[in-house]
Short mmCIF file of C-alpha atoms and ligand atoms in Angstrom, two decimals:
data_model
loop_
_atom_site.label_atom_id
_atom_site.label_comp_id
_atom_site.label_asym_id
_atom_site.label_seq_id
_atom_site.Cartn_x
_atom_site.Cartn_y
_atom_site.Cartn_z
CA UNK A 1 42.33 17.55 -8.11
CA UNK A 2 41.04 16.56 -11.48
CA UNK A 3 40.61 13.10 -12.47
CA UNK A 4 40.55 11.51 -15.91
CA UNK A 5 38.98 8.52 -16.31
CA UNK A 6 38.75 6.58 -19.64
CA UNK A 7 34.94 6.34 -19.65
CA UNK A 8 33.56 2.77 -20.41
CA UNK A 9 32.66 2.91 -24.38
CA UNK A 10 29.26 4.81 -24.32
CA UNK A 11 26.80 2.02 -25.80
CA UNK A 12 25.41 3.32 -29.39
CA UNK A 13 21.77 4.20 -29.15
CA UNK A 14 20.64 0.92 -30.32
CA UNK A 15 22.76 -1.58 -27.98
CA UNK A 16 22.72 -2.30 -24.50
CA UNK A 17 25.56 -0.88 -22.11
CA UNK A 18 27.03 -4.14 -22.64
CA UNK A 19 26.95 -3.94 -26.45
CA UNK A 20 24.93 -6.37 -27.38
CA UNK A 21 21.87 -5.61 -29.08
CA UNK A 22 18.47 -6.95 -27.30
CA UNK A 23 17.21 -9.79 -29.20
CA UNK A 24 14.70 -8.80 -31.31
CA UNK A 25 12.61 -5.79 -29.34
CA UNK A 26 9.44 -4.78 -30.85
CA UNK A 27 9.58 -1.94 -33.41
CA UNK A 28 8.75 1.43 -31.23
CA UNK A 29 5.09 2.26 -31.81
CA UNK A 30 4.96 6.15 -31.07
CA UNK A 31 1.78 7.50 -29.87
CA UNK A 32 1.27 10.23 -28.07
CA UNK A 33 -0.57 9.88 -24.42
CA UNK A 34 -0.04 6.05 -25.36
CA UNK A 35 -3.45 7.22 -27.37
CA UNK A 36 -4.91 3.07 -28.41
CA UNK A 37 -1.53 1.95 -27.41
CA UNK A 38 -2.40 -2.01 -25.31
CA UNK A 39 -0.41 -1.81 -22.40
CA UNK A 40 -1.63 -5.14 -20.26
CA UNK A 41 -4.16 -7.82 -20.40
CA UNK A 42 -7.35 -7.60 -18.03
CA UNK A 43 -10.06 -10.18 -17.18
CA UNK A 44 -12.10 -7.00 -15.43
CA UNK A 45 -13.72 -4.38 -17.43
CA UNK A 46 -14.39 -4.58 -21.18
CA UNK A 47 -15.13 -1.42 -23.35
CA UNK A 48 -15.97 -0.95 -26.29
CA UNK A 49 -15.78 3.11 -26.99
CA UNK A 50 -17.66 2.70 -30.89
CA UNK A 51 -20.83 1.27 -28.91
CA UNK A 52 -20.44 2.78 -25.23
CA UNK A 53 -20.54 -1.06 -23.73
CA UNK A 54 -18.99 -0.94 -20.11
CA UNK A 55 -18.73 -4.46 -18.65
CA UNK A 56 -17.29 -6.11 -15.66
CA UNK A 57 -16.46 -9.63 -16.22
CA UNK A 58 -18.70 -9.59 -19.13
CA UNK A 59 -21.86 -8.22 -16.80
CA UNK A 60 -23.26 -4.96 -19.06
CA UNK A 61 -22.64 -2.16 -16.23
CA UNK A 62 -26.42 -1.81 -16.72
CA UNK A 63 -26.94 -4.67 -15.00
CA UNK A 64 -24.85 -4.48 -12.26
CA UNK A 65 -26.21 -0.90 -11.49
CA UNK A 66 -29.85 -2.04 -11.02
CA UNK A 67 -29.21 -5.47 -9.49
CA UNK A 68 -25.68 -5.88 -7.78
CA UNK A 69 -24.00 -4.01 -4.77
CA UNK A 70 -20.71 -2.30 -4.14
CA UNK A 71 -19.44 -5.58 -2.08
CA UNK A 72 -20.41 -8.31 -4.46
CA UNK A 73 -19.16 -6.02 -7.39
CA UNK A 74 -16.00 -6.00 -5.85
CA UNK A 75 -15.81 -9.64 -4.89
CA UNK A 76 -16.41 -9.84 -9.21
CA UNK A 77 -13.64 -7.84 -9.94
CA UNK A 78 -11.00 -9.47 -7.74
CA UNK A 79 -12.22 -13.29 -8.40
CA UNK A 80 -13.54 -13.49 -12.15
CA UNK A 81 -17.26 -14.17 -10.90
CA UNK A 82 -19.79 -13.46 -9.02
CA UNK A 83 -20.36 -15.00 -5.10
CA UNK A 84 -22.51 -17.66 -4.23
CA UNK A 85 -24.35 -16.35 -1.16
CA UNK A 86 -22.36 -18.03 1.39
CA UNK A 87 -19.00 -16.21 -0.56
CA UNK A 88 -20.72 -13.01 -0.61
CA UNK A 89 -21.63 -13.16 3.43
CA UNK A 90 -18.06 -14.02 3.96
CA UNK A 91 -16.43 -11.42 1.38
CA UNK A 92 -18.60 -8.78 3.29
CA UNK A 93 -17.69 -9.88 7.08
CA UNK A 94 -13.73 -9.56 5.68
CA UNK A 95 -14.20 -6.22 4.51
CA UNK A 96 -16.50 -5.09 7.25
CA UNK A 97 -13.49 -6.10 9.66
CA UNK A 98 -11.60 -3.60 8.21
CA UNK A 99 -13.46 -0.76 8.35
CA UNK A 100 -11.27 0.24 11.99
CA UNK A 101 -8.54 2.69 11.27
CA UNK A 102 -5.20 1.69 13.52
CA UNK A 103 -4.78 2.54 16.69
CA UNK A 104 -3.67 6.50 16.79
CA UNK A 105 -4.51 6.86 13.04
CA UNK A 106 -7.45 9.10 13.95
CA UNK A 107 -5.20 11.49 15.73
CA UNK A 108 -2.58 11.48 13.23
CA UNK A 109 -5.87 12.52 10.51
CA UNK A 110 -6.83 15.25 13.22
CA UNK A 111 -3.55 17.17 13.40
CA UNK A 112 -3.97 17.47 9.15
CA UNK A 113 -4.74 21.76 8.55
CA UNK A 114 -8.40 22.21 8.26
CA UNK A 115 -7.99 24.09 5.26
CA UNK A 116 -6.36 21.09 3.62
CA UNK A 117 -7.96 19.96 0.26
CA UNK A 118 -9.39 16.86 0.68
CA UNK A 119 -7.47 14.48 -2.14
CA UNK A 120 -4.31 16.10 -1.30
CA UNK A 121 -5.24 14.62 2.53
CA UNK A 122 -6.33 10.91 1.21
CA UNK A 123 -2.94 10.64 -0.85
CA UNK A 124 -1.06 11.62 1.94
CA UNK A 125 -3.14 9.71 4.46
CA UNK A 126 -3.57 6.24 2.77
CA UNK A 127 0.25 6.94 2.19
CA UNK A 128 0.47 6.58 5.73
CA UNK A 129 -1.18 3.50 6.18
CA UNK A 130 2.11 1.89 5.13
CA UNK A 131 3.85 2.95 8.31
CA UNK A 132 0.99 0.67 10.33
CA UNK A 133 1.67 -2.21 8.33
CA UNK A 134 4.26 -4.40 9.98
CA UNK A 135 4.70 -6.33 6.64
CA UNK A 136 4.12 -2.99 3.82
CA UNK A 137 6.63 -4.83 1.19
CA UNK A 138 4.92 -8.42 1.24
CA UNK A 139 3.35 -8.98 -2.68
CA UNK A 140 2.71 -12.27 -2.68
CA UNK A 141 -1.13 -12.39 -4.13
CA UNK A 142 -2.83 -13.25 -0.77
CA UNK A 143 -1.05 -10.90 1.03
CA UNK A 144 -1.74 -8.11 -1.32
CA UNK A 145 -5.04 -8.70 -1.42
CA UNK A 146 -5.59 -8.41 2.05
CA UNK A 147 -3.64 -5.02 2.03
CA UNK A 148 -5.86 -4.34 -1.08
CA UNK A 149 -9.17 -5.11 1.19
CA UNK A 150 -7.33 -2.88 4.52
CA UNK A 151 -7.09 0.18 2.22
CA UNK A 152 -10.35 -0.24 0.35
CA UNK A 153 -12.52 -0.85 4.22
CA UNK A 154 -10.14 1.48 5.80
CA UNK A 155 -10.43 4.49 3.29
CA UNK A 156 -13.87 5.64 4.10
CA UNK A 157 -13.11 6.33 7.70
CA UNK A 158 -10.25 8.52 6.50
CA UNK A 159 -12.34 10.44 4.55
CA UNK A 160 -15.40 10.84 6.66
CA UNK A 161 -12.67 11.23 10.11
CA UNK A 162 -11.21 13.88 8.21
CA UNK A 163 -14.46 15.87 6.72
CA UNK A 164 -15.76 16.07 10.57
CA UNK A 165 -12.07 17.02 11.97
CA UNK A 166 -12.58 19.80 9.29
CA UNK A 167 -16.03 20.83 10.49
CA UNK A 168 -14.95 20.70 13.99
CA UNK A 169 -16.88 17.41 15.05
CA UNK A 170 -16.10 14.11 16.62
CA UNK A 171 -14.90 11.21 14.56
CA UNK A 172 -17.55 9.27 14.39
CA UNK A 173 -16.77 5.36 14.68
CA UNK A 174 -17.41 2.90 11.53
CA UNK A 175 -20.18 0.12 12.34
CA UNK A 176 -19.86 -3.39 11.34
CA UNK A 177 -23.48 -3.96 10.86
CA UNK A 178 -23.74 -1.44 8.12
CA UNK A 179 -23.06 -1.48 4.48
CA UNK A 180 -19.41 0.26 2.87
CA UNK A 181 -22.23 2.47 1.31
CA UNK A 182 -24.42 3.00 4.39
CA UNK A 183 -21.35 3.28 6.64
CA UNK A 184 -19.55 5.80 5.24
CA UNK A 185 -22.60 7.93 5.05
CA UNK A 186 -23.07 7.17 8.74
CA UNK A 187 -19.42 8.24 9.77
CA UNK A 188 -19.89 11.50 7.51
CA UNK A 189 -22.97 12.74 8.94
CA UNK A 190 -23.26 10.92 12.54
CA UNK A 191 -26.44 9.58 11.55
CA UNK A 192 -28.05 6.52 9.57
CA UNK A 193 -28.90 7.27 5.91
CA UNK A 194 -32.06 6.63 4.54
CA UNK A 195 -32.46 3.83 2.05
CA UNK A 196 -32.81 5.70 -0.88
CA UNK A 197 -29.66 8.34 0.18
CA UNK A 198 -27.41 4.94 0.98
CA UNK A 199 -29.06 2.71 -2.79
CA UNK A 200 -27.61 6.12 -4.37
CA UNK A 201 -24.27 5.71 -2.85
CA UNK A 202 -23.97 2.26 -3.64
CA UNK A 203 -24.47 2.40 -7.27
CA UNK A 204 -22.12 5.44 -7.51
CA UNK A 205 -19.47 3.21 -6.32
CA UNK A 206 -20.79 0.11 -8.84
CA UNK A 207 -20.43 2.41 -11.46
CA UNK A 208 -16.85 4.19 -10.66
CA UNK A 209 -15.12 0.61 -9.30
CA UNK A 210 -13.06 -0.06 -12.50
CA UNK A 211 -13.13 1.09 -16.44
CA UNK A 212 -9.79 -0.15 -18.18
CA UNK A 213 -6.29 0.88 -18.21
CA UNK A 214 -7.62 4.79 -17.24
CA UNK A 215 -4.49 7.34 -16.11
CA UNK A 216 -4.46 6.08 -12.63
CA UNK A 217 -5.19 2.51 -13.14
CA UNK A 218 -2.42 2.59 -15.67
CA UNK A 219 -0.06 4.57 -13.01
CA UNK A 220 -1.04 1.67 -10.18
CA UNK A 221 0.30 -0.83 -12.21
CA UNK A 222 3.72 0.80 -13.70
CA UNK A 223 4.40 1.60 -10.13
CA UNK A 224 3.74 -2.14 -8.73
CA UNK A 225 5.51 -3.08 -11.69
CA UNK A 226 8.78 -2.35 -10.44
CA UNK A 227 7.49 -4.97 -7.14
CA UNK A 228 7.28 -1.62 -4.89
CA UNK A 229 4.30 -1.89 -2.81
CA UNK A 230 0.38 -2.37 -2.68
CA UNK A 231 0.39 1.30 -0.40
CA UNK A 232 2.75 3.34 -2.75
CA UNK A 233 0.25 2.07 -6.11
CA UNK A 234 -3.05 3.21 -4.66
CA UNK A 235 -1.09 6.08 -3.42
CA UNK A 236 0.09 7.31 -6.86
CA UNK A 237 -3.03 6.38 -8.63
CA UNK A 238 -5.04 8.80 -6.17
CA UNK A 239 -2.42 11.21 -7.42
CA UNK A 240 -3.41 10.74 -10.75
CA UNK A 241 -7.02 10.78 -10.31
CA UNK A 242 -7.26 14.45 -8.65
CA UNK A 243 -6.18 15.79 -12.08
CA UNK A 244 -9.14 17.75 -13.68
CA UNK A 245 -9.26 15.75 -16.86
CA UNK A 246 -9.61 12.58 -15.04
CA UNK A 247 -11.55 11.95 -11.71
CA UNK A 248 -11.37 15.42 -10.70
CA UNK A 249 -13.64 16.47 -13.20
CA UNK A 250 -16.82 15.36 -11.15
CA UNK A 251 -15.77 18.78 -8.93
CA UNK A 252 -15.10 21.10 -12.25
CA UNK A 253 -18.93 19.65 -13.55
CA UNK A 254 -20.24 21.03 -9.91
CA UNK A 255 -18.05 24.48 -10.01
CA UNK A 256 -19.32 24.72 -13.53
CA UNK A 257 -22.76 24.70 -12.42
CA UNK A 258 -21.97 27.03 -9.56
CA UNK A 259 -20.39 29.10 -11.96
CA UNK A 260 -23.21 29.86 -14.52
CA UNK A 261 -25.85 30.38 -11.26
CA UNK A 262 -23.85 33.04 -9.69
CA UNK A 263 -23.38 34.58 -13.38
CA UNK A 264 -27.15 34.35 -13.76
CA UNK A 265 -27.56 36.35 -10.24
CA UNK A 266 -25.10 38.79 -11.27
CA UNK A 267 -27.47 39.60 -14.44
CA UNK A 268 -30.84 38.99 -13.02
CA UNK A 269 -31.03 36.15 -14.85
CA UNK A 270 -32.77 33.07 -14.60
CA UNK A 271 -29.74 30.08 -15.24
CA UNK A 272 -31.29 28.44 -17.99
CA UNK A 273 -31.73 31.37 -19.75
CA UNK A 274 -27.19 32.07 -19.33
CA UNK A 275 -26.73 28.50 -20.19
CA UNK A 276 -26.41 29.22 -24.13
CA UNK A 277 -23.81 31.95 -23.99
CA UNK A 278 -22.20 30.41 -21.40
CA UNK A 279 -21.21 26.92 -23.19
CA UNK A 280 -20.64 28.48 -26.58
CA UNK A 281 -18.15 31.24 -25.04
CA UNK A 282 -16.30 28.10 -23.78
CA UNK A 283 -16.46 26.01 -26.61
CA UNK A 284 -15.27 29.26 -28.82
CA UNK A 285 -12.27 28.39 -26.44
CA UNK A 286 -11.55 25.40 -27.05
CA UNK A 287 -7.91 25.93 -29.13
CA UNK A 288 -6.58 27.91 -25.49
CA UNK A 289 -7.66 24.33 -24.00
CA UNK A 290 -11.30 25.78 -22.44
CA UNK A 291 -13.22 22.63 -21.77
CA UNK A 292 -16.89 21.18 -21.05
CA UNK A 293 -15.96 19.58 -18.03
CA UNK A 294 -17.76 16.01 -17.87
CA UNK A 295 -17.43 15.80 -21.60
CA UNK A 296 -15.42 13.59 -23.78
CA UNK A 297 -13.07 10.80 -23.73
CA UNK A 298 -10.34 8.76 -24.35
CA UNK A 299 -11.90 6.04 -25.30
CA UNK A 300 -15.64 6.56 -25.52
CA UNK A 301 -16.31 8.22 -28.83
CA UNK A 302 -20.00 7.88 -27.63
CA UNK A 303 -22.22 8.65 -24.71
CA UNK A 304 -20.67 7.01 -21.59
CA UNK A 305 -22.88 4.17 -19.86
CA UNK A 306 -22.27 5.16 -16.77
CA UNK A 307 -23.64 8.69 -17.75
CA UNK A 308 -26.47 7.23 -19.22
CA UNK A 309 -27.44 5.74 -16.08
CA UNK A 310 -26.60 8.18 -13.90
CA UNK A 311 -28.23 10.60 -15.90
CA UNK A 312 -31.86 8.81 -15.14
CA UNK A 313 -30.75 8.62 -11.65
CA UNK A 314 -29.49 11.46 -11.14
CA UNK A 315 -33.31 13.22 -11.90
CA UNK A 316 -34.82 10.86 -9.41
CA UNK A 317 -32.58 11.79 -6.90
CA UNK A 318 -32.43 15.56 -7.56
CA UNK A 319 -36.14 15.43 -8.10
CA UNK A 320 -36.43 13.71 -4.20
CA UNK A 321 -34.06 16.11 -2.71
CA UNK A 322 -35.30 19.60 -4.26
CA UNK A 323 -32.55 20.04 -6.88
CA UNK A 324 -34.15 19.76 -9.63
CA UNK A 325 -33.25 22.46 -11.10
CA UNK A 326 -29.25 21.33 -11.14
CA UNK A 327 -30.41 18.44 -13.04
CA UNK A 328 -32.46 20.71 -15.55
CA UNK A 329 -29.31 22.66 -16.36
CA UNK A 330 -27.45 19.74 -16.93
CA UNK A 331 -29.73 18.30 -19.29
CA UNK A 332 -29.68 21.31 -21.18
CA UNK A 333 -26.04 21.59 -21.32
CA UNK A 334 -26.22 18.28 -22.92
CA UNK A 335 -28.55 18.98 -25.34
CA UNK A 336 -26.25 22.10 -26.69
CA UNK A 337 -23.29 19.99 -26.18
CA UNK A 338 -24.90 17.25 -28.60
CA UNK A 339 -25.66 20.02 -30.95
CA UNK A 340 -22.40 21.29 -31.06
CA UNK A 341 -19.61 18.32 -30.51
CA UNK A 342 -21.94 15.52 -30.82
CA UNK A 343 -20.74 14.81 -34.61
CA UNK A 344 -17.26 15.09 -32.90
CA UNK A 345 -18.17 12.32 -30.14
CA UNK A 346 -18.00 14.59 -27.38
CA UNK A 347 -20.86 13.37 -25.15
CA UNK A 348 -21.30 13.08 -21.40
CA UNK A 349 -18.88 10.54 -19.26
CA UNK A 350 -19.28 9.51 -15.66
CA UNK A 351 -18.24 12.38 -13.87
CA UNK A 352 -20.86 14.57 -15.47
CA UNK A 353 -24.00 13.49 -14.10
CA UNK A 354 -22.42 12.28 -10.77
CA UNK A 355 -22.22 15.77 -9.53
CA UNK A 356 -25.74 16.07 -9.76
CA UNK A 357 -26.32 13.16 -7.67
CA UNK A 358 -23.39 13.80 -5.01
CA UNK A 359 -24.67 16.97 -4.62
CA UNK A 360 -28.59 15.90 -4.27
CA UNK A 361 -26.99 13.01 -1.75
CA UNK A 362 -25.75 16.11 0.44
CA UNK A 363 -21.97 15.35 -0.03
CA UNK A 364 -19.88 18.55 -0.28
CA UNK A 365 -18.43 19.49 -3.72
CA UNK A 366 -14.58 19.05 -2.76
CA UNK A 367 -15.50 15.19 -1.55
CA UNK A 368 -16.73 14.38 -4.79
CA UNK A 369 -13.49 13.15 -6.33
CA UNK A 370 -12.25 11.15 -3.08
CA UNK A 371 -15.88 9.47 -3.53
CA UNK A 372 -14.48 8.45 -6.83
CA UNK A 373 -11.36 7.40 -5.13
CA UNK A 374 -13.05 5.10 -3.07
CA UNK A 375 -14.83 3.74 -5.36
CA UNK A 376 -11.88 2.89 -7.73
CA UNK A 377 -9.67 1.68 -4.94
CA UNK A 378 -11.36 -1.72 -5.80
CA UNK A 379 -10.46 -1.33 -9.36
CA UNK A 380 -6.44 -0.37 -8.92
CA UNK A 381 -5.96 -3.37 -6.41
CA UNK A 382 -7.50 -5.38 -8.43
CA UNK A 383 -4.98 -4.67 -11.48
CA UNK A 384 -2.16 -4.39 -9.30
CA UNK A 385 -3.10 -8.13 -8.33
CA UNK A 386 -3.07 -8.60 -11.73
CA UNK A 387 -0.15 -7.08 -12.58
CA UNK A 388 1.73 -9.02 -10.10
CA UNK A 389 0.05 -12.04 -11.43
CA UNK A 390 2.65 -12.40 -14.45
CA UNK A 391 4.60 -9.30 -13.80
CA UNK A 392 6.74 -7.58 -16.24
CA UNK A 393 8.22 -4.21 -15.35
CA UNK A 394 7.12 -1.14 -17.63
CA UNK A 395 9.75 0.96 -19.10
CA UNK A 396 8.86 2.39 -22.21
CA UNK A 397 10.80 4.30 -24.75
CA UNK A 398 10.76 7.70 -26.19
CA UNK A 399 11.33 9.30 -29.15
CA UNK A 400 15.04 11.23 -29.09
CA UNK A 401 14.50 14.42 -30.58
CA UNK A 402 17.42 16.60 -29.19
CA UNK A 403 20.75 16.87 -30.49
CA UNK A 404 23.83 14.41 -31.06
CA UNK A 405 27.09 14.21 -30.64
CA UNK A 406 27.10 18.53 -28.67
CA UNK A 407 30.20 20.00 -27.94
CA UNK A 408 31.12 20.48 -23.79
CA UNK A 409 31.67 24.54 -23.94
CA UNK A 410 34.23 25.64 -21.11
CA UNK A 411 31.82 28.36 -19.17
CA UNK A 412 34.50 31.15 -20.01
CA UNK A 413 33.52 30.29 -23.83
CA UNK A 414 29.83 30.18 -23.24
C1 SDX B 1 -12.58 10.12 -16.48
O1 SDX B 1 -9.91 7.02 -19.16
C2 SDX B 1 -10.92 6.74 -18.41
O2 SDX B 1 -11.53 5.69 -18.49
C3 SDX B 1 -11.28 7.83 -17.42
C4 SDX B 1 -12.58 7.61 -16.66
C5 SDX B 1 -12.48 6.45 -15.70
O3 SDX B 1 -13.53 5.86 -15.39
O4 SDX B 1 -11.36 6.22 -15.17
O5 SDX B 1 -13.63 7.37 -17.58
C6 SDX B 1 -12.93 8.84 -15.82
O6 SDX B 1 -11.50 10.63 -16.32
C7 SDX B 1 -13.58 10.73 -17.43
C8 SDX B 1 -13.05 12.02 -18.12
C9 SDX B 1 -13.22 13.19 -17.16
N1 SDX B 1 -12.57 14.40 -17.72
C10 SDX B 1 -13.30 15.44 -18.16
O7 SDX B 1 -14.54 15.47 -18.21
C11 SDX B 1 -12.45 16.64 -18.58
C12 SDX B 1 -13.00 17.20 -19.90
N2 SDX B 1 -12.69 16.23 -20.96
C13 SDX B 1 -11.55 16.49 -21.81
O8 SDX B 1 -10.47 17.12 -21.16
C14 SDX B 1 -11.20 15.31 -22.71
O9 SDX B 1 -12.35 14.88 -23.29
C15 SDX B 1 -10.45 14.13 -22.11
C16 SDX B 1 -9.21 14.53 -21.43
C17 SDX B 1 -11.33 13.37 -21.18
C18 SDX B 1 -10.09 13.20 -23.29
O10 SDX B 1 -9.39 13.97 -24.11
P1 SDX B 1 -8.49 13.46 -25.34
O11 SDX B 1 -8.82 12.07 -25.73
O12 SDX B 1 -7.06 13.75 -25.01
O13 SDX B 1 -9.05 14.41 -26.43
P2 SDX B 1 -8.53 15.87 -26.73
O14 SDX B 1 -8.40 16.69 -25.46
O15 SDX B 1 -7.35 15.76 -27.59
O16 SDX B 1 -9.77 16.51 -27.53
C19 SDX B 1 -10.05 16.06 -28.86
C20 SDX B 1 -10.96 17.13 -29.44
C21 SDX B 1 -10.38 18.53 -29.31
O17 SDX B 1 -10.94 19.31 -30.33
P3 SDX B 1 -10.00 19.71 -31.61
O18 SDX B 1 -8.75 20.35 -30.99
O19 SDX B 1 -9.70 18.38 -32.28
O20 SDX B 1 -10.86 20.65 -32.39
O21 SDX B 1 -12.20 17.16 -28.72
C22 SDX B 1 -12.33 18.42 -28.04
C23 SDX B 1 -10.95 19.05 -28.01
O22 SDX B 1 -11.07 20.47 -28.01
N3 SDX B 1 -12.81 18.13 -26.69
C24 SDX B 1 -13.56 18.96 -25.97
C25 SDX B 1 -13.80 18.29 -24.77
N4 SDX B 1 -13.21 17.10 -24.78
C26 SDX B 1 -12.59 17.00 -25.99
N5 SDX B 1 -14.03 20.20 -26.21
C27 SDX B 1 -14.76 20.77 -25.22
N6 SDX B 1 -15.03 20.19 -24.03
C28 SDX B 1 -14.58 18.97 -23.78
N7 SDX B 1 -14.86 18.39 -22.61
#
């Protein structure tokens, strides 16, 4: 039976369903990838792309890197200073009470396939740890920022749990009395790390906790915008982070590496001496979207602070652990990169340096990005507590650019 209905008058593309036209919306700025576009407000991380200046609160990243620690950085982000000692102690008892995955959570990470990649099991897992949470929905501040501090204490257990399951070990239980850097390490491997393994750790997460409205800080707060929930913003912001031209570059850098060794073997070649051909064949490229993994930015137009550190760090570390060499090659890719793109303002960013030093830590190459993860859990709560601090949903527009006012073809005239 066919019905006809008058339809309601379809609004013009300028007025709202009800006809009226909004008061006064701001004229459509059209940019594509939202490239310089301001999107929120943030009291966190402050960068200036011309000069490569990262800072947190107004702290040079520098700073932070040699003197501060993955708790009290944290404990910046989230409260606009840093602790007094007393705040810190207390901040770091909190989140140390919720390193303990639920009860049966462990079991639920041990039935995930072996074979499954490891980002693709974090989304899915700390996805999960909604259905534990008698209260998932609640966003009032303090309760999303204890949900915030359950996911971030909660998250390395998942990943380490999982990595062992994998490997065909016991979980190995978190322990209170150690650092988030030094406990992780200690779930992963079953065994205490030494101080300079664990210092390493902990300024890798310093330097990856927060950087600006990035593609998955940007998706945590469009999808709290709409007042869903603390779980289903970290969720699709780890989404967003596996991509290779965001955080999942730190595994491409490593590959890359990989890559221009097993080359080298295949020619009875030394690596350094591939390294030349290598880059230029992929910067020749470029134009069928080849890229430099670890190079370039968004934003920095410059070298990358965090590479700049992690670049002197990275040597020490590799230099300590016998991998060297990985360090060397690096270093020379940069120098050809400079060379080549420099003028451009294609230099190094975080991820490509951070390879070096996961690898020289003894983390596996396909954990490097849920490292990052972890890291940056700190930074998406912390915007999604700002976003809900003043919220206004996101809902941009687009630019119409198909046709008008089409003709409905019966399919026997098609
Ligand atoms: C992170 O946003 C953040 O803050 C992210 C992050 C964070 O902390 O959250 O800093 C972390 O994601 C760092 C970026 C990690 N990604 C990579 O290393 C992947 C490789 N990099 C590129 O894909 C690229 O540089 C992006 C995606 C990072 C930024 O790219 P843009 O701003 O979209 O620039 P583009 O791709 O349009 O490139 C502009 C030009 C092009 O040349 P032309 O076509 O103009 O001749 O620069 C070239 C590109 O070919 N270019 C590169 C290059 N990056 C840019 N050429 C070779 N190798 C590269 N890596």
């Amino acid at each position: 039976m066919s019905t006809t209905m008058t339809p309601p008058s379809s609004p013009s593309p300028t007025s709202s369903p009800a006809g009226a036209v909004a008061a006064n919306p701001p004229a459509p700025t059209w940019s594509k990838g939202l490239e310089g576009i301001i999107a929120a407000e943030t009291k966190m991380s402050f960068i200036d792309g011309a000069k490569g200046i990262l800072e947190y609160v107004g702290i040079p990243i520098d700073d932070l890197a040699r003197n501060s620690s993955f708790e009290e950085t944290v404990y910046l982000l989230w409260n606009g200073r840093l602790p007094k000692r007393a705040e810190l102690e207390a901040f770091t008892q909190e989140l140390r009470g919720n390193y303990e995955l639920p009860a049966g959570f462990v079991d639920r990470i041990q039935t995930c396939p072996k074979a499954a990649a490891p980002m693709h099991m974090l989304r899915t897992m700390v996805s999960s740890l909604s259905m534990y949470d008698a209260n998932p929905d609640a966003n009032d501040i303090p309760t999303a920022r204890k949900k915030a501090l359950a996911i971030l204490g909660q998250t390395p257990a998942i990943i380490a749990a999982f990595d062992r399951h994998r490997r065909g070990l016991p979980f190995v239980a978190p322990r209170k009395d150690l650092s988030f850097a030094a406990n992780f390490l200690y779930m992963l491997n079953g065994k205490e790390p030494t101080e300079a393994v664990t210092r390493a750790f902990d300024v890798c997460m310093i330097l990856h906790a927060d950087h600006g409205l990035n593609n998955s800080t940007f998706t945590a707060r469009v999808i709290i915008s709409t007042l869903s929930d603390m779980y289903s913003a970290i969720t699709g912001a780890i989404g967003s982070l596996r991509g290779p031209l965001h955080g999942g570059a730190n595994e491409e850098v490593m590959e890359m590496l990989n890559e221009i060794e097993q080359l080298a073997k295949s020619q009875n070649k030394a690596p350094m001496d591939i390294i030349e051909p290598f880059i230029m064949d992929r910067l020749a490229r470029r134009n069928e979207g080849a890229r430099i993994m670890g190079f370039g930015h968004r934003v920095y137009k410059t070298i990358d602070p965090r590479a700049t550190f992690l670049k002197t760090f990275s040597k020490q570390i590799a230099t300590d652990t016998g991998n060297l060499k990985l360090y060397e090659m690096s270093s020379r890719i940069e120098d050809i990169m400079k060379r080549e793109v420099g003028a451009k303002g294609i230099y190094p960013n975080v991820d490509f340096y951070s390879a070096t030093t996961y690898h020289s830590i003894g983390l596996k190459l396909d954990l490097f990005t849920p490292m990052f993860a972890m890291s940056r859990i700190s930074g998406w709560a912390g915007h999604v507590l700002e976003q809900l601090d003043g919220n206004r949903l996101f809902r941009p527009t687009t630019k119409y650019v198909g046709p008008h006012d089409a003709p409905y073809v019966p399919m026997d005239k098609r």
